[in-house]
XYZ file of C-alpha atoms in Angstrom:
736
model
C 91.871 201.701 -35.976
C 93.151 205.074 -37.218
C 90.448 207.694 -37.434
C 89.818 209.383 -40.769
C 87.857 212.543 -41.319
C 86.083 213.555 -44.469
C 84.251 216.838 -44.056
C 82.427 218.972 -46.541
C 83.636 221.997 -44.595
C 87.206 222.847 -45.582
C 89.587 223.406 -42.693
C 92.376 225.959 -42.859
C 95.358 223.948 -41.657
C 97.388 227.158 -41.379
C 95.049 228.526 -38.727
C 97.167 229.768 -35.755
C 95.021 227.762 -33.317
C 96.601 224.555 -34.641
C 100.178 225.620 -33.836
C 102.142 225.812 -30.606
C 104.576 228.651 -30.035
C 108.216 227.779 -30.616
C 109.593 229.690 -27.630
C 106.977 228.446 -25.192
C 107.498 224.899 -26.447
C 111.218 225.251 -25.722
C 110.405 226.412 -22.190
C 108.293 223.273 -21.811
C 111.331 221.233 -22.870
C 113.550 222.967 -20.331
C 110.890 222.347 -17.708
C 111.169 218.627 -18.490
C 114.910 218.943 -17.934
C 114.188 220.584 -14.586
C 111.836 217.761 -13.670
C 114.784 215.357 -13.651
C 116.081 217.308 -10.651
C 112.747 216.740 -8.898
C 112.525 213.034 -9.645
C 113.541 211.077 -6.538
C 114.478 208.112 -8.766
C 117.353 210.169 -10.147
C 120.604 209.963 -8.178
C 121.428 213.012 -6.080
C 124.380 214.545 -7.941
C 122.578 213.874 -11.211
C 119.655 215.897 -9.843
C 122.092 218.695 -9.072
C 123.431 218.397 -12.616
C 119.971 218.856 -14.095
C 119.462 221.991 -11.994
C 122.670 223.325 -13.534
C 121.650 222.321 -17.061
C 118.309 224.068 -16.638
C 120.118 227.311 -15.749
C 122.710 226.929 -18.500
C 119.964 226.324 -21.062
C 118.151 229.446 -19.880
C 121.294 231.547 -20.246
C 121.598 230.571 -23.890
C 117.859 231.053 -24.428
C 118.122 234.660 -23.230
C 121.369 235.347 -25.076
C 119.870 234.218 -28.394
C 116.088 233.849 -28.483
C 114.976 236.560 -26.041
C 117.602 238.948 -27.392
C 116.262 238.406 -30.931
C 112.684 239.046 -29.816
C 113.710 242.250 -28.077
C 115.412 243.393 -31.265
C 112.232 242.657 -33.209
C 110.212 244.738 -30.755
C 112.665 247.637 -31.091
C 112.508 247.332 -34.886
C 108.682 247.269 -34.711
C 108.454 243.954 -36.536
C 104.761 243.214 -37.121
C 104.970 239.720 -38.607
C 103.123 237.125 -36.574
C 104.406 233.662 -35.715
C 102.486 230.657 -37.111
C 100.636 230.525 -33.781
C 99.595 234.169 -34.181
C 101.810 236.000 -31.670
C 103.683 239.278 -32.036
C 107.250 239.585 -30.698
C 106.005 241.524 -27.665
C 103.321 238.947 -26.928
C 105.974 236.253 -27.025
C 108.158 238.172 -24.572
C 105.197 238.642 -22.245
C 104.250 234.968 -22.430
C 107.859 233.856 -21.918
C 108.051 235.829 -18.699
C 104.661 234.579 -17.545
C 105.762 230.983 -18.131
C 109.302 231.349 -16.849
C 108.861 233.088 -13.496
C 107.143 230.099 -11.828
C 109.746 227.731 -13.324
C 112.660 229.757 -11.933
C 110.926 230.101 -8.570
C 110.324 226.351 -8.485
C 113.968 225.641 -9.371
C 115.413 227.789 -6.588
C 112.935 226.627 -3.983
C 113.710 223.030 -4.836
C 117.438 223.613 -4.542
C 117.177 225.397 -1.195
C 114.458 223.280 0.415
C 115.083 219.812 -1.025
C 118.456 219.367 -2.733
C 120.619 221.350 -0.336
C 119.416 219.395 2.751
C 119.838 216.117 0.845
C 123.387 217.079 -0.058
C 124.106 217.805 3.599
C 122.686 214.408 4.539
C 125.286 212.881 2.225
C 128.142 214.938 3.625
C 128.133 217.732 1.019
C 127.651 221.071 2.746
C 127.255 224.339 0.828
C 127.470 226.543 3.895
C 126.490 230.181 4.282
C 129.485 232.186 5.451
C 127.746 233.376 8.618
C 127.309 229.748 9.720
C 131.018 228.920 9.623
C 132.918 228.147 12.781
C 135.580 230.615 13.899
C 138.354 228.311 12.654
C 136.685 227.863 9.285
C 136.118 231.601 8.949
C 139.732 232.354 9.857
C 140.929 229.953 7.156
C 138.723 231.570 4.505
C 139.714 235.086 5.585
C 143.351 234.124 5.087
C 142.491 232.477 1.777
C 140.759 235.691 0.745
C 143.832 237.793 1.468
C 146.163 235.407 -0.355
C 144.117 234.159 -3.313
C 141.057 236.346 -3.878
C 141.947 239.908 -2.877
C 144.722 240.336 -5.491
C 142.279 239.470 -8.280
C 139.495 241.866 -7.272
C 138.975 245.367 -8.645
C 136.365 247.461 -6.816
C 134.819 250.038 -9.123
C 133.313 253.224 -7.729
C 130.257 254.762 -9.375
C 129.959 258.540 -9.080
C 130.041 261.600 -11.371
C 133.729 261.035 -12.089
C 133.366 257.241 -12.374
C 130.587 256.221 -14.788
C 128.769 252.964 -14.257
C 131.207 250.218 -15.314
C 130.591 247.760 -18.092
C 129.101 244.526 -16.713
C 130.245 241.529 -18.723
C 127.912 238.808 -19.937
C 126.919 236.114 -17.415
C 129.043 237.755 -14.740
C 128.134 237.585 -11.058
C 128.603 240.889 -9.246
C 128.103 242.599 -5.924
C 126.352 245.959 -5.735
C 127.943 247.570 -2.682
C 126.908 250.655 -0.706
C 129.617 252.217 1.483
C 129.531 255.256 3.791
C 132.207 257.793 4.515
C 132.234 257.891 8.359
C 133.436 261.506 8.369
C 130.866 263.005 5.988
C 128.094 260.396 6.350
C 127.948 260.421 2.543
C 127.029 257.140 0.875
C 128.640 255.816 -2.281
C 127.794 253.038 -4.719
C 130.342 250.548 -6.024
C 130.464 247.352 -8.005
C 132.673 244.340 -7.332
C 132.864 241.594 -9.935
C 133.029 238.033 -8.636
C 135.996 236.685 -10.663
C 135.198 233.752 -12.914
C 138.854 232.668 -12.857
C 138.329 231.326 -9.325
C 136.119 228.402 -8.259
C 132.535 229.473 -7.626
C 132.391 227.257 -4.529
C 135.429 227.416 -2.205
C 136.180 224.141 -0.366
C 137.548 223.981 3.135
C 140.622 221.786 3.711
C 140.068 218.243 5.085
C 141.195 219.189 8.589
C 138.320 221.708 8.786
C 135.712 219.705 6.843
C 133.752 218.255 9.739
C 130.007 217.993 10.165
C 128.089 218.995 13.278
C 128.258 215.415 14.575
C 132.032 215.458 14.313
C 132.161 213.116 11.313
C 134.336 214.007 8.351
C 132.355 215.536 5.490
C 132.723 214.682 1.827
C 132.852 218.401 1.005
C 132.315 221.633 2.932
C 132.640 225.074 1.429
C 131.051 228.437 0.736
C 130.021 230.374 -2.364
C 132.821 232.643 -3.567
C 130.641 235.757 -3.514
C 129.978 235.298 0.189
C 133.689 235.072 0.962
C 134.136 238.355 -0.908
C 131.120 240.009 0.688
C 132.338 239.280 4.214
C 135.740 240.770 3.447
C 134.665 243.977 1.748
C 136.454 245.997 4.421
C 139.701 245.019 2.730
C 138.486 246.511 -0.545
C 137.133 249.738 0.936
C 139.467 250.570 3.857
C 138.289 253.434 6.040
C 134.716 253.171 4.751
C 131.729 251.616 6.473
C 130.082 248.797 4.524
C 126.366 249.528 4.559
C 124.997 246.745 2.383
C 125.786 244.485 -0.530
C 123.566 242.627 -2.976
C 124.535 240.115 -5.669
C 123.268 240.508 -9.212
C 123.901 238.738 -12.504
C 123.638 240.041 -16.069
C 122.773 238.270 -19.328
C 123.529 239.993 -22.630
C 122.752 239.481 -26.302
C 125.474 237.105 -27.507
C 124.406 236.224 -31.047
C 126.782 237.192 -33.827
C 125.634 239.966 -36.147
C 127.420 238.824 -39.293
C 126.957 240.219 -42.799
C 128.510 237.323 -44.701
C 127.919 238.714 -48.161
C 129.807 241.897 -47.217
C 132.761 240.132 -45.567
C 135.918 239.863 -47.644
C 137.379 237.383 -45.139
C 134.825 235.278 -43.265
C 137.327 234.023 -40.685
C 138.462 237.583 -39.892
C 134.871 238.830 -39.756
C 133.884 236.142 -37.255
C 136.959 236.834 -35.132
C 135.937 240.483 -34.945
C 132.404 239.519 -33.948
C 133.755 237.159 -31.280
C 135.630 240.072 -29.712
C 132.322 241.923 -29.518
C 130.642 238.872 -27.977
C 133.266 238.713 -25.222
C 132.199 242.215 -24.309
C 128.589 241.321 -24.973
C 125.699 243.101 -26.611
C 122.807 244.842 -24.940
C 121.636 243.494 -21.565
C 118.527 241.327 -21.840
C 118.113 240.074 -18.260
C 119.180 240.884 -14.715
C 118.929 238.346 -11.904
C 118.757 239.671 -8.351
C 117.807 238.329 -4.966
C 114.245 239.039 -3.932
C 115.348 240.965 -0.822
C 117.302 243.519 -2.875
C 116.015 246.945 -1.733
C 114.178 249.156 -4.169
C 116.849 251.907 -4.435
C 119.527 249.385 -5.463
C 117.137 247.682 -7.870
C 116.128 250.987 -9.466
C 119.717 252.133 -9.844
C 120.794 248.901 -11.535
C 117.898 249.054 -13.981
C 118.625 252.679 -14.859
C 122.363 252.211 -15.294
C 121.910 249.037 -17.354
C 119.006 250.439 -19.377
C 116.764 247.546 -18.419
C 113.013 247.475 -17.827
C 111.115 245.954 -14.934
C 110.101 243.004 -17.104
C 113.798 242.155 -17.548
C 114.182 241.474 -13.807
C 114.143 237.917 -12.484
C 114.085 237.635 -8.706
C 115.300 234.547 -6.879
C 115.473 233.421 -3.285
C 118.938 232.058 -2.667
C 122.048 231.676 -4.784
C 122.305 233.205 -8.236
C 123.865 231.409 -11.180
C 122.979 227.810 -10.384
C 124.707 226.648 -13.575
C 127.884 226.573 -11.468
C 126.477 223.642 -9.499
C 127.810 221.469 -12.324
C 131.226 221.614 -10.631
C 129.991 219.201 -7.948
C 129.833 216.444 -10.558
C 133.625 216.176 -10.171
C 133.295 214.928 -6.572
C 134.540 211.315 -6.251
C 131.190 209.999 -5.030
C 130.109 207.361 -7.580
C 127.218 206.194 -5.400
C 125.546 209.593 -5.967
C 125.901 209.465 -9.762
C 124.581 207.329 -12.561
C 126.554 204.085 -12.737
C 129.186 204.256 -15.480
C 128.199 202.706 -18.767
C 131.004 201.348 -20.881
C 130.404 201.724 -24.579
C 130.877 198.462 -26.431
C 132.757 197.847 -29.648
C 130.214 197.039 -32.379
C 130.222 193.248 -32.885
C 131.491 193.347 -36.462
C 134.342 195.682 -35.526
C 135.542 193.282 -32.849
C 137.092 191.262 -35.707
C 139.274 194.132 -36.880
C 142.988 193.805 -37.307
C 145.533 196.304 -38.485
C 146.636 195.476 -42.058
C 150.041 193.896 -42.713
C 151.865 195.832 -45.425
C 154.985 195.075 -47.423
C 157.715 197.597 -48.208
C 155.689 198.942 -51.105
C 152.699 199.560 -48.871
C 150.612 196.705 -50.270
C 148.714 194.254 -48.066
C 150.539 190.928 -47.800
C 147.563 189.034 -46.400
C 143.827 189.257 -46.573
C 142.067 190.067 -43.321
C 139.431 192.061 -41.586
C 140.611 195.642 -41.693
C 138.059 198.466 -41.384
C 137.523 198.750 -45.117
C 136.963 195.024 -45.621
C 134.323 195.100 -42.867
C 132.446 197.843 -44.722
C 132.822 196.026 -48.041
C 130.951 193.056 -46.555
C 127.822 195.174 -46.023
C 126.772 198.519 -44.603
C 127.472 199.054 -40.908
C 125.312 201.012 -38.441
C 126.734 202.287 -35.146
C 124.663 203.623 -32.246
C 126.353 205.970 -29.773
C 126.916 206.095 -26.819
C 125.867 202.464 -26.519
C 128.489 201.576 -29.108
C 131.896 203.174 -28.958
C 132.505 206.301 -31.019
C 136.264 205.942 -30.609
C 136.271 202.308 -31.738
C 134.191 203.120 -34.811
C 134.250 206.678 -36.165
C 137.610 207.774 -34.744
C 139.204 204.469 -35.750
C 137.803 204.732 -39.272
C 139.320 208.176 -39.833
C 142.581 207.285 -38.097
C 142.848 204.088 -40.142
C 142.257 206.065 -43.340
C 144.893 208.638 -42.333
C 147.601 205.974 -42.120
C 146.501 203.556 -44.850
C 148.885 204.032 -47.818
C 146.114 203.016 -50.218
C 143.904 205.915 -49.142
C 144.392 208.844 -51.500
C 141.918 211.421 -50.198
C 139.779 212.252 -47.170
C 136.982 214.822 -47.208
C 135.024 215.771 -44.119
C 132.624 218.288 -42.584
C 133.254 219.595 -39.064
C 130.456 221.448 -37.272
C 131.408 221.019 -33.604
C 134.412 219.083 -32.365
C 136.221 218.806 -29.059
C 139.188 220.842 -27.896
C 141.549 217.854 -28.029
C 140.036 216.181 -31.059
C 141.654 212.880 -32.118
C 139.784 213.245 -35.402
C 141.479 216.544 -36.232
C 144.804 215.042 -35.213
C 144.121 212.152 -37.607
C 143.356 214.601 -40.423
C 146.620 216.399 -39.720
C 148.453 213.065 -39.841
C 146.740 212.270 -43.144
C 147.965 215.534 -44.668
C 151.466 214.915 -43.353
C 151.297 211.435 -44.935
C 150.743 213.063 -48.312
C 147.019 212.443 -48.691
C 144.627 214.930 -50.242
C 142.642 216.231 -47.258
C 139.733 218.658 -47.553
C 137.744 219.793 -44.530
C 134.772 222.093 -44.326
C 134.955 223.791 -40.931
C 131.712 225.581 -40.103
C 132.856 228.819 -38.497
C 129.258 229.862 -37.757
C 128.509 226.996 -35.332
C 127.052 229.039 -32.478
C 129.268 229.245 -29.357
C 131.854 226.986 -31.036
C 133.185 229.630 -33.428
C 136.417 230.232 -31.516
C 137.216 226.534 -31.224
C 136.539 226.013 -34.931
C 138.770 228.940 -35.893
C 141.604 227.369 -33.902
C 141.220 224.028 -35.683
C 140.819 225.652 -39.101
C 144.112 227.482 -38.734
C 145.913 224.420 -37.424
C 144.648 222.321 -40.324
C 145.667 224.969 -42.854
C 149.199 225.091 -41.471
C 149.786 221.433 -42.402
C 148.393 221.778 -45.906
C 144.778 220.695 -45.437
C 142.360 222.375 -47.833
C 140.033 224.197 -45.430
C 136.708 225.611 -46.571
C 134.644 227.820 -44.278
C 131.168 227.094 -45.600
C 128.700 228.760 -47.906
C 127.397 232.314 -47.748
C 123.984 232.388 -46.114
C 124.060 228.718 -45.115
C 125.420 226.791 -42.152
C 126.930 223.451 -43.055
C 125.392 221.174 -40.438
C 125.687 217.787 -42.169
C 127.952 215.096 -40.696
C 129.797 213.356 -43.510
C 133.170 211.757 -44.268
C 134.348 210.573 -47.671
C 137.438 208.363 -48.025
C 138.813 207.576 -51.487
C 140.919 204.393 -51.589
C 142.843 202.653 -54.366
C 142.011 198.951 -54.466
C 143.694 196.859 -57.156
C 142.557 198.320 -60.470
C 139.774 200.580 -59.171
C 138.989 203.478 -56.853
C 136.460 202.818 -54.114
C 134.680 205.420 -52.014
C 133.856 204.826 -48.360
C 131.459 207.127 -46.544
C 130.251 207.832 -43.041
C 127.002 209.748 -42.591
C 126.003 210.592 -39.044
C 123.315 212.290 -37.031
C 125.744 213.861 -34.541
C 128.922 215.873 -34.397
C 132.411 214.467 -34.778
C 133.101 215.009 -31.105
C 134.236 212.093 -28.945
C 133.186 213.871 -25.725
C 129.565 214.581 -26.654
C 129.388 211.120 -28.254
C 129.415 209.754 -24.706
C 126.465 211.960 -23.728
C 124.282 212.188 -26.855
C 122.462 209.364 -28.604
C 123.466 209.401 -32.255
C 123.642 207.092 -35.238
C 126.207 206.655 -37.968
C 126.202 204.695 -41.213
C 129.355 203.313 -42.861
C 128.985 202.273 -46.482
C 130.885 201.835 -49.724
C 127.810 201.636 -51.961
C 128.679 203.256 -55.266
C 125.564 205.432 -55.498
C 126.030 206.788 -51.990
C 129.719 207.473 -52.582
C 128.891 209.325 -55.796
C 126.295 211.413 -53.970
C 128.703 212.415 -51.205
C 131.323 213.257 -53.829
C 128.812 215.572 -55.484
C 127.961 217.037 -52.085
C 131.577 217.976 -51.394
C 131.852 219.527 -54.853
C 128.776 221.569 -53.914
C 130.419 222.625 -50.648
C 133.890 223.448 -51.945
C 133.328 224.611 -55.511
C 130.708 226.291 -57.666
C 128.495 223.265 -58.214
C 124.787 223.931 -58.681
C 123.841 220.302 -58.134
C 120.040 219.977 -58.109
C 119.549 216.227 -57.880
C 121.120 213.322 -56.050
C 120.890 209.586 -56.588
C 119.943 208.620 -53.030
C 120.562 211.258 -50.380
C 118.317 214.127 -49.405
C 120.275 217.379 -49.294
C 119.065 220.666 -47.848
C 118.416 223.212 -49.122
C 118.343 221.426 -52.505
C 115.815 218.597 -52.461
C 115.166 217.629 -48.843
C 112.009 219.630 -48.165
C 110.312 218.482 -51.381
C 111.278 214.855 -50.807
C 109.984 214.757 -47.226
C 106.697 216.275 -48.386
C 106.484 213.636 -51.138
C 107.075 210.846 -48.613
C 104.306 212.126 -46.320
C 101.892 212.612 -49.223
C 102.633 209.117 -50.503
C 101.311 207.745 -47.194
C 98.178 209.847 -47.709
C 97.722 208.412 -51.206
C 98.157 204.866 -49.932
C 95.428 205.366 -47.329
C 93.133 206.937 -49.906
C 93.680 203.861 -52.082
C 92.598 201.566 -49.257
C 96.012 200.622 -47.892
C 97.553 201.372 -44.490
C 99.620 204.459 -43.802
C 102.248 204.833 -41.100
C 104.908 207.436 -40.268
C 107.314 207.317 -37.346
C 109.858 210.103 -36.965
C 112.428 210.907 -34.304
C 114.084 214.322 -34.196
C 115.154 217.152 -31.936
C 112.544 219.699 -33.006
C 109.463 220.037 -35.205
C 108.796 223.650 -36.165
C 108.338 223.925 -39.942
C 104.737 225.065 -40.706
C 104.576 223.394 -44.130
C 105.679 220.025 -42.750
C 103.207 220.367 -39.868
C 100.322 221.241 -42.182
C 101.141 218.222 -44.353
C 101.233 215.977 -41.285
C 97.796 217.324 -40.378
C 96.610 216.354 -43.874
C 98.027 212.875 -43.344
C 96.314 212.518 -39.978
C 92.972 213.624 -41.409
C 93.368 211.040 -44.159
C 93.918 208.301 -41.575
C 97.711 207.919 -41.586
C 98.936 206.729 -38.188
C 101.759 209.009 -37.030
C 104.092 208.653 -34.043
C 106.652 211.365 -33.390
C 109.529 211.265 -30.895
C 110.552 214.892 -30.450
C 112.977 215.735 -27.691
C 112.682 219.525 -27.710
C 110.542 222.072 -29.522
C 107.294 220.870 -31.062
C 104.849 223.292 -32.670
C 102.335 220.622 -33.760
C 99.257 220.050 -31.600
C 98.469 216.316 -31.422
C 95.092 214.834 -30.641
C 92.995 217.759 -31.940
C 89.577 216.591 -33.128
C 89.293 216.422 -36.922
C 92.892 217.651 -37.277
C 95.472 215.479 -35.551
C 93.611 212.623 -33.896
C 96.002 210.104 -35.468
C 99.163 211.861 -34.258
C 100.874 210.920 -30.998
C 103.979 212.756 -29.768
C 106.393 211.878 -26.997
C 109.527 213.538 -25.664
C 112.268 211.566 -23.923
C 114.485 213.444 -21.478
C 116.977 211.561 -19.369
C 120.575 210.563 -18.903
C 121.454 210.858 -22.589
C 120.476 213.709 -24.865
C 118.316 212.161 -27.600
C 120.008 213.605 -30.673
C 119.574 211.051 -33.459
C 117.140 211.642 -36.321
C 115.268 208.691 -37.809
C 112.445 208.876 -40.370
C 110.271 205.841 -41.128
C 107.599 205.584 -43.853
C 105.507 202.421 -44.216
C 105.078 202.858 -47.996
C 102.462 200.107 -48.342
C 104.779 197.513 -46.717
C 107.735 198.584 -48.922
C 109.225 200.356 -45.941
C 111.670 203.234 -46.300
C 113.775 204.524 -43.440
C 116.226 207.411 -43.307
C 118.780 208.854 -40.877
C 120.731 212.099 -40.937
C 121.456 215.491 -39.465
C 118.267 217.460 -40.142
C 115.256 218.258 -37.983
C 111.951 219.376 -39.470
C 112.688 223.060 -38.961
C 112.832 225.917 -41.435
C 116.480 226.548 -40.626
C 117.421 222.915 -41.325
C 115.422 222.621 -44.517
C 116.097 226.074 -45.990
C 119.130 227.704 -44.361
C 121.512 224.826 -43.673
C 123.372 222.213 -45.666
C 121.999 218.936 -44.301
C 122.186 215.323 -45.445
C 119.657 212.551 -44.895
C 120.496 209.105 -46.250
C 118.154 206.216 -47.017
C 118.926 202.869 -45.388
C 119.202 200.158 -48.012
C 120.386 197.265 -45.845
C 117.351 195.331 -44.582
C 119.033 194.229 -41.347
C 119.953 197.808 -40.468
C 116.425 198.914 -41.322
C 115.100 196.338 -38.846
C 117.460 197.611 -36.170
C 116.299 201.181 -36.690
C 112.673 200.097 -36.499
C 113.468 198.310 -33.270
C 115.085 201.446 -31.852
C 111.971 203.446 -32.681
C 109.742 200.805 -31.139
C 111.805 200.697 -27.944
C 111.620 204.467 -27.581
C 107.874 204.611 -28.243
C 107.354 202.061 -25.476
C 109.507 203.929 -22.931
C 107.713 204.133 -19.580
C 110.330 205.900 -17.470
C 111.530 209.062 -19.182
C 108.881 209.608 -21.857
C 106.445 212.516 -21.757
C 103.209 212.596 -23.770
C 102.390 215.882 -25.481
C 98.818 217.032 -24.913
C 96.693 219.097 -27.335
C 97.104 222.197 -25.159
C 100.920 222.056 -25.370
C 101.538 220.611 -21.917
C 103.327 217.312 -21.287
C 102.410 214.435 -18.980
C 105.159 212.088 -17.822
C 104.642 208.347 -17.835
C 105.123 206.752 -14.405
C 105.970 203.039 -14.128
C 106.543 203.269 -10.382
C 109.121 204.339 -7.849
C 111.135 201.118 -8.229
C 112.259 201.962 -11.767
C 115.478 204.001 -11.341
C 116.615 203.665 -14.945
C 115.051 204.065 -18.344
C 113.677 200.863 -19.838
C 114.589 202.152 -23.299
C 118.219 202.881 -22.388
C 118.714 199.452 -20.802
C 117.144 197.763 -23.820
C 119.212 199.796 -26.285
C 122.396 198.892 -24.436
C 121.475 195.220 -24.633
C 120.740 195.684 -28.310
C 124.192 197.190 -28.854
C 125.784 194.020 -27.520
C 124.445 191.754 -30.213
C 124.651 191.560 -33.974
C 122.184 193.290 -36.254
C 119.006 192.075 -37.798
C 117.700 189.532 -35.303
C 115.107 191.623 -33.497
C 111.360 191.805 -34.064
C 109.868 194.895 -35.631
C 108.379 196.645 -32.615
C 106.659 199.230 -34.797
C 104.137 196.535 -35.698
C 103.649 195.405 -32.101
C 100.176 195.720 -30.537
C 99.557 199.085 -28.948
C 100.282 199.292 -25.229
C 99.639 201.988 -22.666
C 102.456 203.895 -24.333
C 100.020 204.776 -27.102
C 97.006 205.563 -24.942
C 95.551 208.980 -25.632
C 95.485 210.987 -22.411
């Protein structure tokens, strides 16, 4: 039974001891990503991939989060985080937490993964271990392909220390003039336009036993280092040491002072290419003190900005090995299925006037039957979302299409469909969010291309990012106009839709269509809309409505009924939401949270959060969907949408959460939540101290039970599954 606590002593639920630090919680998440590289049940190249993802995640963490903290320290910001830390304390704790993680990553790569790769015929060889024939080939390759690209830069009184670009790998080189015995310092940039790992040709790719290898090659920086004589002729090469720089890469944008937002962002992107202030330097542990000191002085970095590693720098480049044609070393391919109802689709037959000459199951008639839920990547994004927009673009009865674009792919079929719609004479309006971090340049390209064909392009609202995922299609049907909508939890990107779990709802319910119409008026005009019929919109009414839903569960428990909340999201950070969840737990509401990334709530704390259990699922697919379930005294309400419970989502972004009205879809969503809560392969249980413990079903479980079950679920029609949220508690719910 849920535990309730009624104490005469009031408890301050805003006390810092009840909150976990956001940055340290993110490092815990990235550590769970790293664990996938350690798990022997994960296939070898997938383990290599997770090593690369760990490094790539860290790069972005330093470019954005650490850089922001350093700026706060420089500005002498004194405001404490909800967990009671100053900016400097956070920086200190980040380093304390991160150094053992980075050490563990590199040791694992060198001592475990690299030998395993060699056992499977993939040899990342040190240059000094090459045979004479292999070395001769690479020396010739250097002269032909690498040498022309390189630019050695001297550093002396007449040559100031050169600018080191963000995320660049470099060699610090010391050379000696043999005539004067004078030593000089130089920098050589390892060019990113060349492959980081240089393969040997098949005729030289043999293992020690004489068998042909799957791949043999060397790191690019080693090929350069062993040919430095060509760059410094007449000089003696004394030593060389690789180093890597990370810079502040967040955009400093004053939107309210920008006359042209697109131009302002383009100018900021030029600055980002150069990079802001350095925030981290990675060096090898054997780098001598004089070289280390010089780099720190010239880059204006402190000792605490140094991260030493044993082995190769920049392990994010290991991702390139995923292109090797070795399917036995990767996850087996999973083919997304066409949702059962969409398997009945046909293209409409039209007469010369553009009117349908026969009734049938086109996309719009499928939606008119009842709402449709799609679950990616288990169900095909291309066969559902892309087809919906493409169908609308070419349907002569469609008059208008409105859409939000936050992140899309470089060869987006959706954008091409919108262009076709405009060329077909339809009214097309698209909000392109130019401030989508690290996708700004791509979004500028698409915005300009859309504008050239007559699409009405809006760039967002001042002070807010438009993060919601919505499409509105207006269609003439006989003597009426009907609105069709899609509301999703993920981006309109067919590439990430194969990697991220996301949900989408298709509907033509009048109230929902009216709400999304009002939303687009809010986004494109001067609407001050304060209320909506069904949807929750941030920053308008979403925060207040979520708080009402949580407090309603509290009231139900206080009135003698049961209370239950299940929520799945990327991150839980918002202090007000957390404090209200604590109130619910103390009242006896049973709460299960599935939070992939950052979580600042401490579960299982006596008298505070004893009724709250939190898991994180990290595995093959990035858990990206958001689902919110409230028991509501058996009158269950369930919602999906784009928003996490974070301040930025609730207060500084335009987000949309929609209620699910169809009972069959509601059952499916409850089943999804139940499947995930019962996961025993890739789920981690959050402990009160902020650490996570992974569930272990045994070494004979190579794949996630939840992913297999969800794939099976995608193959059948909706509404025939039991409600797993009401199932008896298993070990998945056991408090550790």
